[in-house]
Amino acid sequence: MMINQYGLGETIGNIIYLLYTKIVFPHARLIRLPFYLRGDRGNFVYGEGLTLGYGCRFETAGDKALLEIGSNCKFNDRVHIVAHQSVVIGDNVLIASNVFITDTSHGSYGQNGSSPDQAPDDRDLVVSPTTIGNKVWIGEGVCIMPGVTLGSGCVVGANSVVTKSFPANTVVAGVPARAIKHWNSSLRQWEGAEHAI
């Protein structure tokens, strides 16, 4: 016997969201409202079985911006994704609540970076594609910054800020995120950071 994990109000809400999903996003599994899709809807591509929690916000800006989400992805509440160039998320990705993923920064902060005398909104946008592989698990409160590539099978610990790329099957955590474990496919086990990269 299956036990319903939702109260009556949420069950009714899910029925309404399911109807909305099948009409507006027919290939998705369930899109809970509110859901904000800012920009050209043609720049948002998703695979079969997408599930979104409450308050997700996806932004695409520019004619060539691309936000692509693979099949069977499950995002919890308040996932915010910004794509001015390209954010690509693979298949079977699990994302917890309050996650921010972007390919865009207001200004640059290297040697010839933006001046702090200029308001952030007035600084040139700097974009770099962000890619998340298949079967990645992203924990609560994570920020994934422009230009990052996470290989398939990565796990990102809660509240991490990911500012650089990591290879497949790596557990990362921290601010900024660093490798803490890596999957050894020969031994079929996770190993510590000294073996990670």
Short mmCIF file of C-alpha atoms in Angstrom, two decimals:
data_model
loop_
_atom_site.label_atom_id
_atom_site.label_comp_id
_atom_site.label_asym_id
_atom_site.label_seq_id
_atom_site.Cartn_x
_atom_site.Cartn_y
_atom_site.Cartn_z
CA MET A 1 0.00 0.00 0.00
CA MET A 2 1.32 3.44 -0.97
CA ILE A 3 1.05 6.21 1.62
CA ASN A 4 0.39 9.75 0.38
CA GLN A 5 3.12 12.06 1.69
CA TYR A 6 1.12 15.22 0.96
CA GLY A 7 -1.75 16.88 2.81
CA LEU A 8 -5.07 17.50 1.08
CA GLY A 9 -4.19 21.07 0.04
CA GLU A 10 -0.90 20.09 -1.51
CA THR A 11 -2.48 17.07 -3.23
CA ILE A 12 -5.08 19.35 -4.86
CA GLY A 13 -2.32 21.81 -5.78
CA ASN A 14 -0.27 19.05 -7.39
CA ILE A 15 -3.28 18.01 -9.48
CA ILE A 16 -3.61 21.59 -10.72
CA TYR A 17 0.15 21.80 -11.40
CA LEU A 18 0.00 18.50 -13.27
CA LEU A 19 -2.77 19.82 -15.54
CA TYR A 20 -0.80 23.03 -16.11
CA THR A 21 2.34 21.00 -16.89
CA LYS A 22 0.65 18.77 -19.46
CA ILE A 23 -0.83 21.80 -21.24
CA VAL A 24 2.14 24.21 -21.18
CA PHE A 25 5.18 21.87 -20.87
CA PRO A 26 3.88 18.54 -22.23
CA HIS A 27 7.18 16.62 -21.98
CA ALA A 28 7.79 17.58 -18.34
CA ARG A 29 6.73 15.40 -15.41
CA LEU A 30 5.57 18.22 -13.06
CA ILE A 31 6.12 22.00 -12.99
CA ARG A 32 4.98 23.53 -9.70
CA LEU A 33 3.88 27.17 -9.68
CA PRO A 34 5.00 29.81 -9.47
CA PHE A 35 7.50 29.18 -12.25
CA TYR A 36 9.21 32.12 -13.94
CA LEU A 37 10.61 31.79 -17.45
CA ARG A 38 12.11 35.11 -18.52
CA GLY A 39 13.33 35.61 -22.06
CA ASP A 40 12.62 33.80 -25.30
CA ARG A 41 10.90 30.48 -24.59
CA GLY A 42 12.61 29.09 -27.71
CA ASN A 43 15.94 29.40 -25.86
CA PHE A 44 14.74 26.95 -23.19
CA VAL A 45 15.06 23.28 -24.16
CA TYR A 46 14.23 20.43 -21.79
CA GLY A 47 14.07 16.64 -21.97
CA GLU A 48 11.38 14.20 -20.92
CA GLY A 49 10.43 13.98 -17.26
CA LEU A 50 11.53 17.41 -15.95
CA THR A 51 10.28 18.10 -12.41
CA LEU A 52 10.46 21.59 -10.86
CA GLY A 53 9.67 22.66 -7.31
CA TYR A 54 8.04 25.92 -6.26
CA GLY A 55 9.45 29.29 -7.32
CA CYS A 56 12.01 28.21 -9.91
CA ARG A 57 13.27 31.05 -12.13
CA PHE A 58 15.00 30.53 -15.48
CA GLU A 59 16.34 33.51 -17.43
CA THR A 60 17.62 33.56 -20.99
CA ALA A 61 18.78 36.82 -22.53
CA GLY A 62 19.83 37.41 -26.11
CA ASP A 63 18.93 35.69 -29.35
CA LYS A 64 21.60 33.03 -29.01
CA ALA A 65 21.25 32.28 -25.30
CA LEU A 66 20.63 28.61 -24.55
CA LEU A 67 19.32 26.92 -21.43
CA GLU A 68 19.24 23.17 -22.05
CA ILE A 69 18.12 20.66 -19.43
CA GLY A 70 18.36 16.92 -20.07
CA SER A 71 15.88 14.13 -19.38
CA ASN A 72 14.61 13.05 -15.95
CA CYS A 73 16.01 16.04 -14.08
CA LYS A 74 14.54 16.92 -10.69
CA PHE A 75 14.95 20.44 -9.29
CA ASN A 76 13.62 21.40 -5.88
CA ASP A 77 12.26 24.81 -4.86
CA ARG A 78 13.75 28.18 -5.89
CA VAL A 79 16.37 27.02 -8.40
CA HIS A 80 17.54 30.13 -10.31
CA ILE A 81 19.38 29.70 -13.61
CA VAL A 82 20.72 32.57 -15.76
CA ALA A 83 21.86 31.90 -19.33
CA HIS A 84 23.13 34.75 -21.50
CA GLN A 85 25.24 32.40 -23.61
CA SER A 86 24.90 28.74 -22.59
CA VAL A 87 23.93 26.70 -19.54
CA VAL A 88 23.67 22.99 -20.36
CA ILE A 89 22.54 20.46 -17.74
CA GLY A 90 22.76 16.73 -18.50
CA ASP A 91 20.35 13.86 -17.82
CA ASN A 92 19.25 12.57 -14.40
CA VAL A 93 20.49 15.62 -12.49
CA LEU A 94 19.18 16.23 -8.96
CA ILE A 95 19.24 19.80 -7.62
CA ALA A 96 18.23 20.79 -4.08
CA SER A 97 16.54 24.08 -3.12
CA ASN A 98 17.96 27.62 -3.25
CA VAL A 99 20.55 26.88 -5.95
CA PHE A 100 21.95 29.51 -8.35
CA ILE A 101 23.58 28.50 -11.66
CA THR A 102 24.87 31.14 -14.09
CA ASP A 103 27.05 31.74 -17.12
CA THR A 104 27.08 35.50 -16.48
CA SER A 105 28.89 38.00 -14.26
CA HIS A 106 28.36 41.75 -13.91
CA GLY A 107 31.90 42.82 -14.78
CA SER A 108 35.29 41.15 -14.69
CA TYR A 109 37.59 41.07 -11.70
CA GLY A 110 41.02 40.19 -13.05
CA GLN A 111 43.99 42.50 -13.75
CA ASN A 112 42.04 44.73 -16.14
CA GLY A 113 38.78 44.28 -14.31
CA SER A 114 35.75 46.45 -13.82
CA SER A 115 36.05 49.50 -11.62
CA PRO A 116 34.25 49.47 -8.28
CA ASP A 117 33.40 53.12 -9.03
CA GLN A 118 30.90 51.85 -11.62
CA ALA A 119 27.52 50.54 -10.49
CA PRO A 120 27.31 46.74 -10.94
CA ASP A 121 24.33 47.08 -13.30
CA ASP A 122 26.38 49.42 -15.54
CA ARG A 123 29.33 47.04 -15.86
CA ASP A 124 29.74 44.97 -19.01
CA LEU A 125 28.33 41.46 -18.71
CA VAL A 126 31.01 38.80 -18.92
CA VAL A 127 29.75 35.40 -20.06
CA SER A 128 31.30 31.94 -20.18
CA PRO A 129 29.39 28.68 -20.83
CA THR A 130 28.45 26.57 -17.82
CA THR A 131 28.02 22.80 -18.20
CA ILE A 132 26.77 20.19 -15.75
CA GLY A 133 27.16 16.54 -16.73
CA ASN A 134 24.81 13.58 -16.28
CA LYS A 135 23.84 12.14 -12.87
CA VAL A 136 25.13 15.16 -10.93
CA TRP A 137 23.75 15.89 -7.46
CA ILE A 138 23.83 19.54 -6.37
CA GLY A 139 23.15 20.19 -2.68
CA GLU A 140 21.16 22.91 -0.90
CA GLY A 141 22.23 26.54 -1.35
CA VAL A 142 24.94 25.95 -3.98
CA CYS A 143 26.16 28.65 -6.40
CA ILE A 144 27.73 27.53 -9.69
CA MET A 145 29.56 30.38 -11.36
CA PRO A 146 30.30 31.20 -15.05
CA GLY A 147 32.61 28.94 -17.02
CA VAL A 148 32.30 25.95 -14.70
CA THR A 149 32.08 22.40 -16.05
CA LEU A 150 31.07 19.63 -13.66
CA GLY A 151 31.73 16.18 -15.06
CA SER A 152 29.14 13.42 -14.90
CA GLY A 153 28.62 11.84 -11.50
CA CYS A 154 29.81 14.85 -9.49
CA VAL A 155 28.32 15.66 -6.08
CA VAL A 156 28.35 19.26 -4.81
CA GLY A 157 28.05 19.73 -1.04
CA ALA A 158 25.51 22.13 0.48
CA ASN A 159 26.28 25.87 0.44
CA SER A 160 29.31 25.47 -1.84
CA VAL A 161 30.41 28.14 -4.31
CA VAL A 162 31.80 26.43 -7.41
CA THR A 163 34.21 28.74 -9.23
CA LYS A 164 36.23 26.21 -11.24
CA SER A 165 35.66 22.98 -13.16
CA PHE A 166 35.91 19.44 -11.77
CA PRO A 167 36.22 16.10 -13.56
CA ALA A 168 33.63 13.34 -13.51
CA ASN A 169 32.84 11.46 -10.31
CA THR A 170 34.24 14.06 -7.91
CA VAL A 171 32.70 15.18 -4.61
CA VAL A 172 33.31 18.91 -4.09
CA ALA A 173 32.46 21.22 -1.20
CA GLY A 174 33.40 24.54 0.32
CA VAL A 175 33.76 28.22 -0.46
CA PRO A 176 35.35 28.16 -2.93
CA ALA A 177 34.59 24.52 -3.69
CA ARG A 178 37.47 22.06 -3.72
CA ALA A 179 37.66 18.34 -4.42
CA ILE A 180 37.24 16.21 -1.30
CA LYS A 181 36.64 12.76 -2.82
CA HIS A 182 36.86 10.97 -6.14
CA TRP A 183 35.33 7.68 -7.30
CA ASN A 184 37.91 5.00 -8.00
CA SER A 185 36.19 2.90 -10.65
CA SER A 186 38.80 0.11 -10.39
CA LEU A 187 38.25 -0.35 -6.65
CA ARG A 188 34.56 0.66 -6.85
CA GLN A 189 34.88 3.06 -3.90
CA TRP A 190 35.22 6.74 -3.00
CA GLU A 191 38.75 7.90 -2.13
CA GLY A 192 39.92 11.03 -0.30
CA ALA A 193 41.12 14.25 -1.88
CA GLU A 194 44.74 13.13 -2.08
CA HIS A 195 43.58 10.74 -4.84
CA ALA A 196 40.93 13.05 -6.30
CA ILE A 197 42.71 14.86 -9.10
#
